[in-house]
JSON list of C-alpha atoms in Angstrom, two decimals:
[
{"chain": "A", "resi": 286, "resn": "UNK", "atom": "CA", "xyz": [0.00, 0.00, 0.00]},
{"chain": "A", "resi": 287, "resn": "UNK", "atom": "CA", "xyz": [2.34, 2.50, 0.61]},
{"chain": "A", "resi": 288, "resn": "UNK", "atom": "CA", "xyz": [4.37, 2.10, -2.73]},
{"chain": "A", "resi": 289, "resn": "UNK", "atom": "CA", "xyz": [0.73, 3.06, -4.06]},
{"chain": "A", "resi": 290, "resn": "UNK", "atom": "CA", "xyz": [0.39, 5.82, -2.18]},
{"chain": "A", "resi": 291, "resn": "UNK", "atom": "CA", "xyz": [4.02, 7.11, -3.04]},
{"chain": "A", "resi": 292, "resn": "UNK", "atom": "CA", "xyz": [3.26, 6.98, -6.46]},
{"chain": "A", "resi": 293, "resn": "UNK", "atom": "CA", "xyz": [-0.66, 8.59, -6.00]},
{"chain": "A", "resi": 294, "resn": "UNK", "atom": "CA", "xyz": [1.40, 11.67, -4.15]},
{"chain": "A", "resi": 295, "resn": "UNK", "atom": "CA", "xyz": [3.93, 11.76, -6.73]},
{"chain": "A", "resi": 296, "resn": "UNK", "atom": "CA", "xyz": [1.61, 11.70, -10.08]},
{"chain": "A", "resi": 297, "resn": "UNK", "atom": "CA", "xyz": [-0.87, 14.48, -7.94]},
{"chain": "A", "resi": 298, "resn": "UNK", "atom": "CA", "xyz": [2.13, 16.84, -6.89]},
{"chain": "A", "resi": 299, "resn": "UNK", "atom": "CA", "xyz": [3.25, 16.47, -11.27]},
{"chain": "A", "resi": 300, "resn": "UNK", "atom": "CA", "xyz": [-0.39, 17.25, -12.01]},
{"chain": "A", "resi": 301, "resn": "UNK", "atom": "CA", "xyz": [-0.63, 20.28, -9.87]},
{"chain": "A", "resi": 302, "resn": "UNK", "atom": "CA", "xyz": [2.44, 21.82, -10.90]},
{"chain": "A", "resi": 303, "resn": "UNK", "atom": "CA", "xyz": [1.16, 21.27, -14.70]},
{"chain": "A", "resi": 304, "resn": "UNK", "atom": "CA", "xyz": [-2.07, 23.30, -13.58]},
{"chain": "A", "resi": 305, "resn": "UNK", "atom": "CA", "xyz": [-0.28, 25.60, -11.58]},
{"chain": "A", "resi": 306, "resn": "UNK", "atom": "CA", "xyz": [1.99, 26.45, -14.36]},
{"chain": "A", "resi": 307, "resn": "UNK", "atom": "CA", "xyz": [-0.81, 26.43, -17.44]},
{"chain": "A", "resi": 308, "resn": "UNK", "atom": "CA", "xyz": [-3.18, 29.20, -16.44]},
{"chain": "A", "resi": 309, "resn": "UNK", "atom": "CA", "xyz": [0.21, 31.01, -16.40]},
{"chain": "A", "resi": 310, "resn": "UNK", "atom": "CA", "xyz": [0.64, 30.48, -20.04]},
{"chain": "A", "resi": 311, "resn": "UNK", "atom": "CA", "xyz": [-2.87, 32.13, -20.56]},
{"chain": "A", "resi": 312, "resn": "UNK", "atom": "CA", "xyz": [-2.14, 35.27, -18.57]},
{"chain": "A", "resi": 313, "resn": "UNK", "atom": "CA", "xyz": [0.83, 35.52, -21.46]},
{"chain": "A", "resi": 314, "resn": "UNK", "atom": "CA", "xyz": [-1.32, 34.52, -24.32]},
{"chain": "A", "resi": 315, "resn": "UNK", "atom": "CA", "xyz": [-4.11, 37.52, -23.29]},
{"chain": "A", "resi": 316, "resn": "UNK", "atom": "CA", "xyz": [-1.43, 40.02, -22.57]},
{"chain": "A", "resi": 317, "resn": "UNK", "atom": "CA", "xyz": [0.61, 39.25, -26.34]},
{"chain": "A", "resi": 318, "resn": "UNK", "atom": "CA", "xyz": [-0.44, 42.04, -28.59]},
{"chain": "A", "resi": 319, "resn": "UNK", "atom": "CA", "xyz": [-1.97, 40.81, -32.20]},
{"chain": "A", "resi": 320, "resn": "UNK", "atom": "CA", "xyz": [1.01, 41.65, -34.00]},
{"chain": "A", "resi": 321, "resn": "UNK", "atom": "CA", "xyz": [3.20, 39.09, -31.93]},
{"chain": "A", "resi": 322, "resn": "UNK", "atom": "CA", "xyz": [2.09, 35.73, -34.43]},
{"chain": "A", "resi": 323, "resn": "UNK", "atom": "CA", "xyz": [5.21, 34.44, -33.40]},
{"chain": "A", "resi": 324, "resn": "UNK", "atom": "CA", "xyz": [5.09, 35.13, -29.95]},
{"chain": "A", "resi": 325, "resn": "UNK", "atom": "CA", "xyz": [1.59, 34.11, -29.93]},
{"chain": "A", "resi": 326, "resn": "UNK", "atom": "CA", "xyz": [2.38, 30.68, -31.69]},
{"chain": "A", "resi": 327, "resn": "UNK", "atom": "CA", "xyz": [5.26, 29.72, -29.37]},
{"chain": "A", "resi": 328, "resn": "UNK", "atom": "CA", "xyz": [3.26, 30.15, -26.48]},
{"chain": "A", "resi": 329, "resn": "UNK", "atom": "CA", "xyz": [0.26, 28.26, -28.06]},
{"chain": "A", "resi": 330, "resn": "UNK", "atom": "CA", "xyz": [2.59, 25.45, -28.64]},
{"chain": "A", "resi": 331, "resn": "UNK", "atom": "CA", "xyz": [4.07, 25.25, -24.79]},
{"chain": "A", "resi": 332, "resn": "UNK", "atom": "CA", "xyz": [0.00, 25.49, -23.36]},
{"chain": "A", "resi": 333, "resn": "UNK", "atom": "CA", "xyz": [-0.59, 22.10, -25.58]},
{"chain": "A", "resi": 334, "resn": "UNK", "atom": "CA", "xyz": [2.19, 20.40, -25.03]},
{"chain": "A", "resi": 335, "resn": "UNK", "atom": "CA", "xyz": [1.85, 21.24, -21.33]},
{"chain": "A", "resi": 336, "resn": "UNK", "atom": "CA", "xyz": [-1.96, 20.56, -21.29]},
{"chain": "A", "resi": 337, "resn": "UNK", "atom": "CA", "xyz": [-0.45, 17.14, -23.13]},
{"chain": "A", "resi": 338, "resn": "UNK", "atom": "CA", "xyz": [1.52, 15.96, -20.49]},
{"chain": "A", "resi": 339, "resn": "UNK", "atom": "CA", "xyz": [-0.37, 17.19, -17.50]},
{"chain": "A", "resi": 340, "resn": "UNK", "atom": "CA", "xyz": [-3.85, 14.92, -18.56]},
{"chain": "A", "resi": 341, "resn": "UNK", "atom": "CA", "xyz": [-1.09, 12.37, -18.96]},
{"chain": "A", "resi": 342, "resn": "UNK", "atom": "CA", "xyz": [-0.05, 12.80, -15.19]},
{"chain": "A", "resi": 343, "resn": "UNK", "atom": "CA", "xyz": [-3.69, 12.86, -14.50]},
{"chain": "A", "resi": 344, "resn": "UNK", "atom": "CA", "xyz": [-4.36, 9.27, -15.33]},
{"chain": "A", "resi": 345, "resn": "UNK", "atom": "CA", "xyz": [-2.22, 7.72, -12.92]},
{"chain": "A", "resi": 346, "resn": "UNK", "atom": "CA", "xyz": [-2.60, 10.01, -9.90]},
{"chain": "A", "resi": 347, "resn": "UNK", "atom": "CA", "xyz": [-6.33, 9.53, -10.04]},
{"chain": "A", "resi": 348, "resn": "UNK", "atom": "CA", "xyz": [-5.89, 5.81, -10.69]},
{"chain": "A", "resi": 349, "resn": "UNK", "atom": "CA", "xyz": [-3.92, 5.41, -8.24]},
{"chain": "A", "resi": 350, "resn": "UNK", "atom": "CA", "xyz": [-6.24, 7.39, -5.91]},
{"chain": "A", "resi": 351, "resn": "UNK", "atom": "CA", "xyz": [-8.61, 4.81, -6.80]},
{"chain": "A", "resi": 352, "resn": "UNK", "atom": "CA", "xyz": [-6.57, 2.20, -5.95]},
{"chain": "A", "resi": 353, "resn": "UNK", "atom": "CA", "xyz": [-5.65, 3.68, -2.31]},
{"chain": "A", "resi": 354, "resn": "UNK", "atom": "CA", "xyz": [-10.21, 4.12, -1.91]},
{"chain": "A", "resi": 355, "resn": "UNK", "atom": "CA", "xyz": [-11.69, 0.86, -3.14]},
{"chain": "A", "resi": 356, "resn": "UNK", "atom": "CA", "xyz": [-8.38, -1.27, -3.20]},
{"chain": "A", "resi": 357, "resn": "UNK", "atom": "CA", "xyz": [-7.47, -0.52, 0.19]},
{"chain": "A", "resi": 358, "resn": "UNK", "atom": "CA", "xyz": [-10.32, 0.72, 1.82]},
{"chain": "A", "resi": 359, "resn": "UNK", "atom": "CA", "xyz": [-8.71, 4.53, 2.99]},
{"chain": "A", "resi": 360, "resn": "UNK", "atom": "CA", "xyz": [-11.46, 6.67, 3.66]},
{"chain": "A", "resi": 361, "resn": "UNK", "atom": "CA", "xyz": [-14.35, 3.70, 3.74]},
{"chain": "A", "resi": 362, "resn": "UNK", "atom": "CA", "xyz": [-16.41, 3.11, 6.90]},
{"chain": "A", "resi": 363, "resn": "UNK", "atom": "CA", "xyz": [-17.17, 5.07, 9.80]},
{"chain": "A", "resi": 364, "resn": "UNK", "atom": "CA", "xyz": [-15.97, 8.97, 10.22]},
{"chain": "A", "resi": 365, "resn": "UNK", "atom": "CA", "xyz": [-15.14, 8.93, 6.45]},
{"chain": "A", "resi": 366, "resn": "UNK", "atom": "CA", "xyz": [-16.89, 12.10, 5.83]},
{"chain": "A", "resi": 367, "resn": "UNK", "atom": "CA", "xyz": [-13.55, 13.77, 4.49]},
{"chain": "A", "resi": 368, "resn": "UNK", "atom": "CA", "xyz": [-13.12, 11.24, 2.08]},
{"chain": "A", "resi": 369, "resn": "UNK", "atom": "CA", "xyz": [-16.47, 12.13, 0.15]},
{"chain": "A", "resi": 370, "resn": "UNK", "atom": "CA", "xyz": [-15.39, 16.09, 0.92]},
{"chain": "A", "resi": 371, "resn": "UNK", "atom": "CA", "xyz": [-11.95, 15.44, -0.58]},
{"chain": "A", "resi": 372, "resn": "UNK", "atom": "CA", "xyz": [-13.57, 13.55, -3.58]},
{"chain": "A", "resi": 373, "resn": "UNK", "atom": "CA", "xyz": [-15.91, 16.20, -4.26]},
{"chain": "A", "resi": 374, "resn": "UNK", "atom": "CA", "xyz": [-13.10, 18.84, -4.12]},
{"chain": "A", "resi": 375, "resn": "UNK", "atom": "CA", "xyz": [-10.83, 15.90, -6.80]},
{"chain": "A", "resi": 376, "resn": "UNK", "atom": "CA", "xyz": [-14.21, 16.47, -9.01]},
{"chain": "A", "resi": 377, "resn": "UNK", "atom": "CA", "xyz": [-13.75, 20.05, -9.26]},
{"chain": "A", "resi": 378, "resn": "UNK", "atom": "CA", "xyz": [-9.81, 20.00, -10.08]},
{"chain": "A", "resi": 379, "resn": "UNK", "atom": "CA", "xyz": [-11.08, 17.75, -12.63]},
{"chain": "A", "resi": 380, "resn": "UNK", "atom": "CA", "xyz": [-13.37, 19.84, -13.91]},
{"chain": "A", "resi": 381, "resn": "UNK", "atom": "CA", "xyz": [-11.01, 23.19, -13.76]},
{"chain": "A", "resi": 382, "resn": "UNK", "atom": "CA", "xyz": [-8.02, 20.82, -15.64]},
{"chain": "A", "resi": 383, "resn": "UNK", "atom": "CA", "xyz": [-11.22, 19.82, -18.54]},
{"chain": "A", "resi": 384, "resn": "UNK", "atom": "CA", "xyz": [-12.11, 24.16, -18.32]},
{"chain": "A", "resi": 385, "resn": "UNK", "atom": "CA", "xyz": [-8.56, 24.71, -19.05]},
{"chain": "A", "resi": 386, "resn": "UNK", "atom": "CA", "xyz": [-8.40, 22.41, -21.98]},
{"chain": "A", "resi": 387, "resn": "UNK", "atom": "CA", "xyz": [-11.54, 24.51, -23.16]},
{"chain": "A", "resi": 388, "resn": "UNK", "atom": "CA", "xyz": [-9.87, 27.84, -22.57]},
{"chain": "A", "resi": 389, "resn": "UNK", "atom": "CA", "xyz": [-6.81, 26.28, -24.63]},
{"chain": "A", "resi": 390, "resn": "UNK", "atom": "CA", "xyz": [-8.52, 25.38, -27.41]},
{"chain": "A", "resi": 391, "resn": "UNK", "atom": "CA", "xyz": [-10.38, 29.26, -26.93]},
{"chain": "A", "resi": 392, "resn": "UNK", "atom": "CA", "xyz": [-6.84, 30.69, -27.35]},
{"chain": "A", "resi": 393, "resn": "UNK", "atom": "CA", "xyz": [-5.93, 28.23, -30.65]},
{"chain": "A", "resi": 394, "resn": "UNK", "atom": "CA", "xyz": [-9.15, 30.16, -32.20]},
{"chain": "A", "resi": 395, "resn": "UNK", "atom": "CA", "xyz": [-8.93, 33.01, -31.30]},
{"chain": "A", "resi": 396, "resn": "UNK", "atom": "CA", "xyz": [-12.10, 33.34, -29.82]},
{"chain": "A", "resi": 397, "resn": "UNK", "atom": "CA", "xyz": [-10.75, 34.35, -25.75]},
{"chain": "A", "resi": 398, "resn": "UNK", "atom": "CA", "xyz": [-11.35, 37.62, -25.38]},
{"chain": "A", "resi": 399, "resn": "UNK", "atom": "CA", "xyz": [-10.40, 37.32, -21.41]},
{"chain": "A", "resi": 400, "resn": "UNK", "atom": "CA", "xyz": [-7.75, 40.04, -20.08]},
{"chain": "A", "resi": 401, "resn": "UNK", "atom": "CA", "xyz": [-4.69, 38.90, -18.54]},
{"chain": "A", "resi": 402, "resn": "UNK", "atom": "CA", "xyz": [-6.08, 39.97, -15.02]},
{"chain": "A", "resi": 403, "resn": "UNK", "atom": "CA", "xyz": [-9.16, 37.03, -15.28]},
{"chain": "A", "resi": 404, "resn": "UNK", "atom": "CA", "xyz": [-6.23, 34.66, -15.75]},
{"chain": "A", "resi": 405, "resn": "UNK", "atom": "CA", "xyz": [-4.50, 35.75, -12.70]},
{"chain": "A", "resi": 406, "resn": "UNK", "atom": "CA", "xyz": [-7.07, 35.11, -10.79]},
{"chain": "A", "resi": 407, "resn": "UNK", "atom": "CA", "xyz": [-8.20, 31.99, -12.70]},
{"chain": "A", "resi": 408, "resn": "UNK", "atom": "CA", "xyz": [-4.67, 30.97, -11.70]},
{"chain": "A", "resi": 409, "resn": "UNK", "atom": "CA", "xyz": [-5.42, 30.67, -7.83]},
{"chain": "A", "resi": 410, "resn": "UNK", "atom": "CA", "xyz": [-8.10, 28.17, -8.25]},
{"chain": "A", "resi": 411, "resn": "UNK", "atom": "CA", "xyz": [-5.78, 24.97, -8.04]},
{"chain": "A", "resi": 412, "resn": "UNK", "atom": "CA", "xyz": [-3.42, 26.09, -4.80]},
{"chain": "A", "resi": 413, "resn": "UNK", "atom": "CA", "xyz": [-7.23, 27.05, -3.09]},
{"chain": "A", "resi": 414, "resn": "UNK", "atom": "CA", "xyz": [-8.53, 23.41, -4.15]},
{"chain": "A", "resi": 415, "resn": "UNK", "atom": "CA", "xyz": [-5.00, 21.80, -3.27]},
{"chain": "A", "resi": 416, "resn": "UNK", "atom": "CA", "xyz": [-4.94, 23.25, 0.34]},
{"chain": "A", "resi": 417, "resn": "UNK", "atom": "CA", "xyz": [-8.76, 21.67, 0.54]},
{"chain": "A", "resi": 418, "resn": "UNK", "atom": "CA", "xyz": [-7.97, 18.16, -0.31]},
{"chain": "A", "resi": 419, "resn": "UNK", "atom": "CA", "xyz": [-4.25, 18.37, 2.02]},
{"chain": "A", "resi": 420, "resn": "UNK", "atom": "CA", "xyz": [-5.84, 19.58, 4.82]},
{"chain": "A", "resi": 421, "resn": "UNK", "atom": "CA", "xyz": [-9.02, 16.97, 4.61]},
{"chain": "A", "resi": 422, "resn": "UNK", "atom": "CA", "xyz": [-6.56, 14.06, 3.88]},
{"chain": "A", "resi": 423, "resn": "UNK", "atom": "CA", "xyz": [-4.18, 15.54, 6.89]},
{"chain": "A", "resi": 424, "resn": "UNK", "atom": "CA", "xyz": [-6.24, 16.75, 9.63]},
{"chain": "A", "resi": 425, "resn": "UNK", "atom": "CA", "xyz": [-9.77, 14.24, 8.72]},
{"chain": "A", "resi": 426, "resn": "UNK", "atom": "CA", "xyz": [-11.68, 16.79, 10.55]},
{"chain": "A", "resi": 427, "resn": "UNK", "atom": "CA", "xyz": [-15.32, 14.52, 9.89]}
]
């Protein structure tokens, strides 16, 4: 079990540090002026390749998540009210990394018209959702 759960923290802490460092990307994209194609195209290119590889680190922390929850039975059975908090908080980092592949695919059309500002603030979500699901697997509080 704990070989899993080495691997489940390493494969979350890659895919947080992929979202952490994406919405970043964006806040260049909206602040590039139109005249910058090149610019523009260079950081199009890092946003998929990063969006790429940070679904790819995805896969395996949730899996192995999974793993740790039915496999093993963490968080099943009495006072496991933090597991179904810290699942419902996994479903919305899910849904933010899906919104970000949607705001990527925005930028490749050119159809964001989001300043640079709604990025930076976009960008907190993740560390806010992060310090949710530590503090519920760390502390258990119900």
């Amino acid at each position: 079990m704990l070989w899993v759960k080495s691997f489940h923290i390493v494969f979350v802490v890659s895919w947080f540090a992929g979202l952490f460092y994406l919405p970043r990307i964006f806040v260049n994209l909206a602040m590039v002026p139109p005249e910058s194609v090149a610019e523009r195209q260079r950081l199009l290119l890092m946003a998929r390749k990063l969006m790429r590889f940070t679904t790819l680190l995805a896969l395996p922390a949730v899996g192995f998540g999974l793993w740790l929850w039915l496999g093993y039975g963490i968080g099943r059975g009495p006072s496991s009210g933090w597991m179904h908090a810290k699942l419902a908080l996994v479903l919305l980092v899910l849904g933010y990394h899906h919104g970000c592949g949607v705001l990527l695919r925005r930028f490749e059309q050119g159809a964001d018209r989001r300043g640079h500002r709604w990025y930076r603030w976009f960008n907190e979500l993740p560390v806010l959702l992060l310090l949710g699901i530590v503090v519920l697997v760390v502390v258990k509080p119900f």
